[in-house]
PDB file of C-alpha atoms in Angstrom:
ATOM      1  CA  LEU A 215     173.868   8.779  17.771  1.00  0.00           C
ATOM      2  CA  LEU A 216     172.159   8.817  14.397  1.00  0.00           C
ATOM      3  CA  TYR A 217     172.643  12.370  13.331  1.00  0.00           C
ATOM      4  CA  THR A 218     174.761  14.550  11.137  1.00  0.00           C
ATOM      5  CA  ILE A 219     176.169  17.666  12.695  1.00  0.00           C
ATOM      6  CA  LYS A 220     175.172  20.701  10.697  1.00  0.00           C
ATOM      7  CA  PHE A 221     177.517  23.631  11.123  1.00  0.00           C
ATOM      8  CA  GLU A 222     176.195  26.970   9.896  1.00  0.00           C
ATOM      9  CA  LEU A 223     178.283  30.091  10.087  1.00  0.00           C
ATOM     10  CA  ASP A 224     176.118  32.808  11.573  1.00  0.00           C
ATOM     11  CA  ILE A 225     176.734  36.142   9.872  1.00  0.00           C
ATOM     12  CA  ARG A 226     177.428  38.274  12.914  1.00  0.00           C
ATOM     13  CA  ILE A 227     179.959  40.833  11.717  1.00  0.00           C
ATOM     14  CA  MET A 228     179.504  42.774   8.520  1.00  0.00           C
ATOM     15  CA  GLY A 229     182.854  42.910   6.812  1.00  0.00           C
ATOM     16  CA  ASN A 230     183.927  43.370   3.208  1.00  0.00           C
ATOM     17  CA  GLU A 231     180.984  41.884   1.327  1.00  0.00           C
ATOM     18  CA  HIS A 232     182.568  42.846  -2.008  1.00  0.00           C
ATOM     19  CA  ALA A 233     185.771  40.903  -1.374  1.00  0.00           C
ATOM     20  CA  LYS A 234     186.866  38.688  -4.249  1.00  0.00           C
ATOM     21  CA  LEU A 235     189.465  36.021  -4.750  1.00  0.00           C
ATOM     22  CA  SER A 236     192.171  36.709  -7.285  1.00  0.00           C
ATOM     23  CA  PRO A 237     192.323  34.619 -10.475  1.00  0.00           C
ATOM     24  CA  GLU A 238     195.386  32.821  -9.087  1.00  0.00           C
ATOM     25  CA  GLU A 239     193.627  32.030  -5.803  1.00  0.00           C
ATOM     26  CA  LEU A 240     190.565  30.805  -7.666  1.00  0.00           C
ATOM     27  CA  ARG A 241     192.617  28.447  -9.814  1.00  0.00           C
ATOM     28  CA  GLU A 242     194.401  27.055  -6.764  1.00  0.00           C
ATOM     29  CA  LEU A 243     191.154  26.454  -4.874  1.00  0.00           C
ATOM     30  CA  GLU A 244     189.414  24.980  -7.903  1.00  0.00           C
ATOM     31  CA  ASP A 245     192.270  22.484  -8.138  1.00  0.00           C
ATOM     32  CA  SER A 246     192.130  21.588  -4.437  1.00  0.00           C
ATOM     33  CA  THR A 247     188.350  21.554  -3.806  1.00  0.00           C
ATOM     34  CA  TYR A 248     185.096  20.396  -5.409  1.00  0.00           C
ATOM     35  CA  PHE A 249     183.762  23.950  -5.699  1.00  0.00           C
ATOM     36  CA  ASP A 250     183.536  25.932  -8.925  1.00  0.00           C
ATOM     37  CA  LYS A 251     184.541  29.591  -9.355  1.00  0.00           C
ATOM     38  CA  ARG A 252     181.087  30.962  -8.617  1.00  0.00           C
ATOM     39  CA  GLU A 253     180.709  28.918  -5.442  1.00  0.00           C
ATOM     40  CA  LEU A 254     184.194  29.864  -4.250  1.00  0.00           C
ATOM     41  CA  GLN A 255     183.575  33.587  -4.719  1.00  0.00           C
ATOM     42  CA  LYS A 256     180.248  33.288  -2.926  1.00  0.00           C
ATOM     43  CA  TRP A 257     181.771  31.436   0.024  1.00  0.00           C
ATOM     44  CA  PHE A 258     184.658  33.908   0.165  1.00  0.00           C
ATOM     45  CA  ARG A 259     182.375  36.961   0.314  1.00  0.00           C
ATOM     46  CA  GLU A 260     180.348  35.455   3.128  1.00  0.00           C
ATOM     47  CA  PHE A 261     183.461  34.297   4.972  1.00  0.00           C
ATOM     48  CA  MET A 262     184.833  37.834   4.841  1.00  0.00           C
ATOM     49  CA  LYS A 263     181.523  39.212   6.123  1.00  0.00           C
ATOM     50  CA  ASP A 264     181.822  36.982   9.149  1.00  0.00           C
ATOM     51  CA  CYS A 265     185.599  37.232   9.484  1.00  0.00           C
ATOM     52  CA  PRO A 266     186.789  40.645   8.243  1.00  0.00           C
ATOM     53  CA  SER A 267     190.307  39.858   9.408  1.00  0.00           C
ATOM     54  CA  GLY A 268     190.424  36.967   6.966  1.00  0.00           C
ATOM     55  CA  SER A 269     190.631  34.269   9.626  1.00  0.00           C
ATOM     56  CA  LEU A 270     188.366  32.529  12.123  1.00  0.00           C
ATOM     57  CA  SER A 271     189.589  32.293  15.717  1.00  0.00           C
ATOM     58  CA  LYS A 272     189.117  29.289  17.965  1.00  0.00           C
ATOM     59  CA  ASP A 273     186.895  31.265  20.348  1.00  0.00           C
ATOM     60  CA  ASP A 274     184.608  32.337  17.494  1.00  0.00           C
ATOM     61  CA  PHE A 275     184.549  28.784  16.178  1.00  0.00           C
ATOM     62  CA  ILE A 276     183.419  27.509  19.579  1.00  0.00           C
ATOM     63  CA  ARG A 277     180.791  30.245  19.865  1.00  0.00           C
ATOM     64  CA  ILE A 278     179.281  29.135  16.564  1.00  0.00           C
ATOM     65  CA  TYR A 279     178.802  25.634  17.931  1.00  0.00           C
ATOM     66  CA  GLN A 280     177.333  27.027  21.134  1.00  0.00           C
ATOM     67  CA  GLN A 281     174.603  28.738  19.126  1.00  0.00           C
ATOM     68  CA  PHE A 282     173.459  25.449  17.615  1.00  0.00           C
ATOM     69  CA  PHE A 283     173.861  23.269  20.694  1.00  0.00           C
ATOM     70  CA  PRO A 284     172.517  25.493  23.488  1.00  0.00           C
ATOM     71  CA  GLN A 285     171.337  22.515  25.532  1.00  0.00           C
ATOM     72  CA  GLY A 286     174.826  21.062  25.831  1.00  0.00           C
ATOM     73  CA  ASN A 287     178.461  22.015  26.037  1.00  0.00           C
ATOM     74  CA  PRO A 288     180.114  21.856  22.595  1.00  0.00           C
ATOM     75  CA  SER A 289     183.379  23.526  23.616  1.00  0.00           C
ATOM     76  CA  GLN A 290     185.516  20.392  23.684  1.00  0.00           C
ATOM     77  CA  PHE A 291     184.174  18.923  20.472  1.00  0.00           C
ATOM     78  CA  ALA A 292     184.472  22.254  18.652  1.00  0.00           C
ATOM     79  CA  SER A 293     188.073  22.484  19.821  1.00  0.00           C
ATOM     80  CA  HIS A 294     188.827  19.075  18.311  1.00  0.00           C
ATOM     81  CA  VAL A 295     187.183  20.033  15.002  1.00  0.00           C
ATOM     82  CA  PHE A 296     189.021  23.355  14.992  1.00  0.00           C
ATOM     83  CA  LYS A 297     192.322  21.488  15.201  1.00  0.00           C
ATOM     84  CA  VAL A 298     191.518  19.547  12.033  1.00  0.00           C
ATOM     85  CA  PHE A 299     190.436  22.675  10.147  1.00  0.00           C
ATOM     86  CA  ASP A 300     193.570  24.541  11.267  1.00  0.00           C
ATOM     87  CA  SER A 301     195.842  22.458   9.070  1.00  0.00           C
ATOM     88  CA  ASN A 302     198.960  24.609   9.603  1.00  0.00           C
ATOM     89  CA  SER A 303     198.385  24.816  13.385  1.00  0.00           C
ATOM     90  CA  ASP A 304     198.750  28.594  13.545  1.00  0.00           C
ATOM     91  CA  GLY A 305     195.757  29.039  15.879  1.00  0.00           C
ATOM     92  CA  CYS A 306     193.247  30.335  13.344  1.00  0.00           C
ATOM     93  CA  ILE A 307     191.331  29.109  10.295  1.00  0.00           C
ATOM     94  CA  SER A 308     192.050  30.872   7.020  1.00  0.00           C
ATOM     95  CA  PHE A 309     189.567  30.887   4.174  1.00  0.00           C
ATOM     96  CA  LYS A 310     191.660  28.330   2.308  1.00  0.00           C
ATOM     97  CA  GLU A 311     191.677  25.991   5.319  1.00  0.00           C
ATOM     98  CA  PHE A 312     187.947  26.504   5.781  1.00  0.00           C
ATOM     99  CA  ILE A 313     186.964  25.858   2.167  1.00  0.00           C
ATOM    100  CA  VAL A 314     189.271  22.840   1.741  1.00  0.00           C
ATOM    101  CA  ALA A 315     187.790  21.185   4.838  1.00  0.00           C
ATOM    102  CA  LEU A 316     184.269  22.138   3.764  1.00  0.00           C
ATOM    103  CA  SER A 317     184.869  20.621   0.340  1.00  0.00           C
ATOM    104  CA  VAL A 318     185.767  17.277   1.884  1.00  0.00           C
ATOM    105  CA  THR A 319     182.988  17.181   4.476  1.00  0.00           C
ATOM    106  CA  SER A 320     180.227  18.368   2.147  1.00  0.00           C
ATOM    107  CA  LYS A 321     181.252  17.109  -1.300  1.00  0.00           C
ATOM    108  CA  GLY A 322     183.994  14.563  -0.758  1.00  0.00           C
ATOM    109  CA  THR A 323     183.810  10.859  -1.415  1.00  0.00           C
ATOM    110  CA  LEU A 324     183.026   8.498   1.448  1.00  0.00           C
ATOM    111  CA  ASP A 325     186.726   7.584   1.645  1.00  0.00           C
ATOM    112  CA  GLU A 326     187.693  11.259   1.879  1.00  0.00           C
ATOM    113  CA  LYS A 327     185.118  11.915   4.581  1.00  0.00           C
ATOM    114  CA  LEU A 328     186.299   8.919   6.576  1.00  0.00           C
ATOM    115  CA  ASP A 329     189.922  10.014   6.238  1.00  0.00           C
ATOM    116  CA  TRP A 330     188.842  13.414   7.573  1.00  0.00           C
ATOM    117  CA  ALA A 331     186.954  11.778  10.442  1.00  0.00           C
ATOM    118  CA  PHE A 332     189.979   9.593  11.214  1.00  0.00           C
ATOM    119  CA  SER A 333     192.147  12.685  11.578  1.00  0.00           C
ATOM    120  CA  LEU A 334     189.592  14.089  14.005  1.00  0.00           C
ATOM    121  CA  TYR A 335     189.682  11.015  16.241  1.00  0.00           C
ATOM    122  CA  ASP A 336     193.452  10.446  15.998  1.00  0.00           C
ATOM    123  CA  LEU A 337     194.208  13.166  18.526  1.00  0.00           C
ATOM    124  CA  ASP A 338     197.966  12.659  18.780  1.00  0.00           C
ATOM    125  CA  GLY A 339     198.447  12.070  15.061  1.00  0.00           C
ATOM    126  CA  ASP A 340     200.268   8.758  15.466  1.00  0.00           C
ATOM    127  CA  GLY A 341     198.214   6.975  12.818  1.00  0.00           C
ATOM    128  CA  PHE A 342     196.012   5.040  15.243  1.00  0.00           C
ATOM    129  CA  ILE A 343     192.860   5.728  17.249  1.00  0.00           C
ATOM    130  CA  SER A 344     193.296   4.494  20.795  1.00  0.00           C
ATOM    131  CA  ASN A 345     190.438   3.614  23.111  1.00  0.00           C
ATOM    132  CA  SER A 346     191.135   6.748  25.143  1.00  0.00           C
ATOM    133  CA  GLU A 347     191.160   8.965  22.034  1.00  0.00           C
ATOM    134  CA  MET A 348     187.838   7.536  20.882  1.00  0.00           C
ATOM    135  CA  LEU A 349     186.414   8.011  24.366  1.00  0.00           C
ATOM    136  CA  ASN A 350     187.633  11.601  24.431  1.00  0.00           C
ATOM    137  CA  ILE A 351     185.824  12.445  21.188  1.00  0.00           C
ATOM    138  CA  VAL A 352     182.666  10.468  21.925  1.00  0.00           C
ATOM    139  CA  ASN A 353     182.442  12.014  25.382  1.00  0.00           C
ATOM    140  CA  SER A 354     182.725  15.481  23.838  1.00  0.00           C
ATOM    141  CA  ILE A 355     179.892  14.619  21.431  1.00  0.00           C
ATOM    142  CA  TYR A 356     177.662  13.436  24.276  1.00  0.00           C
ATOM    143  CA  GLU A 357     178.440  16.637  26.186  1.00  0.00           C
ATOM    144  CA  MET A 358     177.589  18.683  23.110  1.00  0.00           C
ATOM    145  CA  VAL A 359     174.204  17.139  22.316  1.00  0.00           C
ATOM    146  CA  GLY A 360     173.120  17.111  25.964  1.00  0.00           C
ATOM    147  CA  ASN A 361     169.608  15.765  26.305  1.00  0.00           C
ATOM    148  CA  MET A 362     168.751  16.289  22.625  1.00  0.00           C
ATOM    149  CA  LEU A 363     168.875  12.546  21.904  1.00  0.00           C
ATOM    150  CA  ILE A 364     167.338   9.470  23.460  1.00  0.00           C
ATOM    151  CA  LEU A 365     169.941   6.737  23.103  1.00  0.00           C
ATOM    152  CA  PRO A 366     169.519   2.945  23.269  1.00  0.00           C
ATOM    153  CA  LYS A 367     170.572   1.258  26.490  1.00  0.00           C
ATOM    154  CA  ASP A 368     173.814  -0.104  25.035  1.00  0.00           C
ATOM    155  CA  GLU A 369     174.884   3.400  23.943  1.00  0.00           C
ATOM    156  CA  ASP A 370     173.573   5.626  26.712  1.00  0.00           C
ATOM    157  CA  THR A 371     177.070   6.433  27.995  1.00  0.00           C
ATOM    158  CA  PRO A 372     180.255   7.312  26.092  1.00  0.00           C
ATOM    159  CA  GLN A 373     181.945   4.238  27.543  1.00  0.00           C
ATOM    160  CA  LYS A 374     179.252   1.912  26.178  1.00  0.00           C
ATOM    161  CA  ARG A 375     179.373   3.605  22.777  1.00  0.00           C
ATOM    162  CA  VAL A 376     183.153   3.265  22.544  1.00  0.00           C
ATOM    163  CA  LYS A 377     183.008  -0.369  23.654  1.00  0.00           C
ATOM    164  CA  LYS A 378     180.517  -1.071  20.863  1.00  0.00           C
ATOM    165  CA  ILE A 379     182.630   0.727  18.252  1.00  0.00           C
ATOM    166  CA  PHE A 380     185.789  -1.162  19.207  1.00  0.00           C
ATOM    167  CA  PHE A 381     183.940  -4.474  19.258  1.00  0.00           C
ATOM    168  CA  GLN A 382     182.868  -3.838  15.662  1.00  0.00           C
ATOM    169  CA  MET A 383     186.072  -2.288  14.323  1.00  0.00           C
ATOM    170  CA  ASP A 384     189.065  -3.593  16.264  1.00  0.00           C
ATOM    171  CA  HIS A 385     189.480  -6.903  14.451  1.00  0.00           C
ATOM    172  CA  ASP A 386     192.914  -7.777  15.842  1.00  0.00           C
ATOM    173  CA  LYS A 387     191.836  -6.754  19.363  1.00  0.00           C
ATOM    174  CA  ASP A 388     194.973  -4.734  20.033  1.00  0.00           C
ATOM    175  CA  GLY A 389     193.056  -1.872  21.628  1.00  0.00           C
ATOM    176  CA  ARG A 390     193.585   0.614  18.828  1.00  0.00           C
ATOM    177  CA  LEU A 391     192.156   1.242  15.378  1.00  0.00           C
ATOM    178  CA  THR A 392     194.224   1.565  12.242  1.00  0.00           C
ATOM    179  CA  ARG A 393     192.996   3.815   9.483  1.00  0.00           C
ATOM    180  CA  GLN A 394     191.987   0.717   7.516  1.00  0.00           C
ATOM    181  CA  GLU A 395     190.046  -0.797  10.425  1.00  0.00           C
ATOM    182  CA  PHE A 396     188.290   2.498  11.038  1.00  0.00           C
ATOM    183  CA  LYS A 397     187.310   3.011   7.415  1.00  0.00           C
ATOM    184  CA  GLU A 398     186.272  -0.592   6.762  1.00  0.00           C
ATOM    185  CA  GLY A 399     184.255  -0.718   9.967  1.00  0.00           C
ATOM    186  CA  SER A 400     182.523   2.551   9.178  1.00  0.00           C
ATOM    187  CA  LYS A 401     181.599   1.400   5.685  1.00  0.00           C
ATOM    188  CA  MET A 402     180.106  -1.831   7.006  1.00  0.00           C
ATOM    189  CA  ASP A 403     177.902  -0.126   9.565  1.00  0.00           C
ATOM    190  CA  PRO A 404     175.618   2.714   8.390  1.00  0.00           C
ATOM    191  CA  PHE A 405     175.067   3.707  12.006  1.00  0.00           C
ATOM    192  CA  ILE A 406     178.770   4.360  12.490  1.00  0.00           C
ATOM    193  CA  VAL A 407     179.060   6.201   9.190  1.00  0.00           C
ATOM    194  CA  GLN A 408     176.316   8.600  10.246  1.00  0.00           C
ATOM    195  CA  ALA A 409     177.600   8.947  13.781  1.00  0.00           C
ATOM    196  CA  LEU A 410     181.158   9.723  12.732  1.00  0.00           C
ATOM    197  CA  SER A 411     180.680  11.832   9.628  1.00  0.00           C
ATOM    198  CA  ILE A 412     180.484  15.568  10.002  1.00  0.00           C
ATOM    199  CA  ASP A 413     178.889  17.763   7.388  1.00  0.00           C
ATOM    200  CA  TYR A 414     179.327  21.507   7.303  1.00  0.00           C
ATOM    201  CA  ASP A 415     176.468  23.395   5.788  1.00  0.00           C
ATOM    202  CA  HIS A 416     175.736  27.064   5.372  1.00  0.00           C
ATOM    203  CA  SER A 417     172.084  27.675   4.564  1.00  0.00           C
ATOM    204  CA  LYS A 418     172.500  31.431   4.326  1.00  0.00           C
ATOM    205  CA  ILE A 419     175.276  31.304   1.802  1.00  0.00           C
ATOM    206  CA  ASP A 420     174.513  28.209  -0.194  1.00  0.00           C
ATOM    207  CA  PRO A 421     175.734  29.149  -3.698  1.00  0.00           C
ATOM    208  CA  LYS A 422     172.722  27.432  -5.223  1.00  0.00           C
ATOM    209  CA  LYS A 423     170.388  29.863  -3.512  1.00  0.00           C
ATOM    210  CA  SER A 424     171.689  32.980  -5.215  1.00  0.00           C
TER     211      SER A 424
END
């Protein structure tokens, strides 16, 4: 599972391409992300083109994934990712939620990215990743990539992959991963770091390209 998921928002709906963040909004987002003013305004304009209402729905979020993983079924995985982006759990992703998550996944430190990944796998939010939670996420990844990857024999099913992860990470063998176990295990194994980290990229609206 050596890959990094690239998520590119497809500009499907032409909205307010001249939209701008207010000075107060810019200051707040500069303080809470790794983006500068120019990058934030660029991202905001393109977000508003794609989401004129100012928010991204779960159905649209899933459809984006479906465009980039046509050989598989990304619905379940996209739903899990959506939940992490939707930090206030109101059923949609605002620009602030989008850009804060993007900042972590694209520009954050390794610790920040692993904290983000931990929140993705910790489905019930109890501070631990159970075997069943890990299996749920890994299974959704396998469903998403379909036949795009040829996996080694000891990882060719979600169950085998989860067994391998827990063997490497679950040091006290209690059947669940603490945040510390997850992060330390990921740092020790480049394979796991790549398999569990999720980067969100937007080639069409990369601020460096304009």
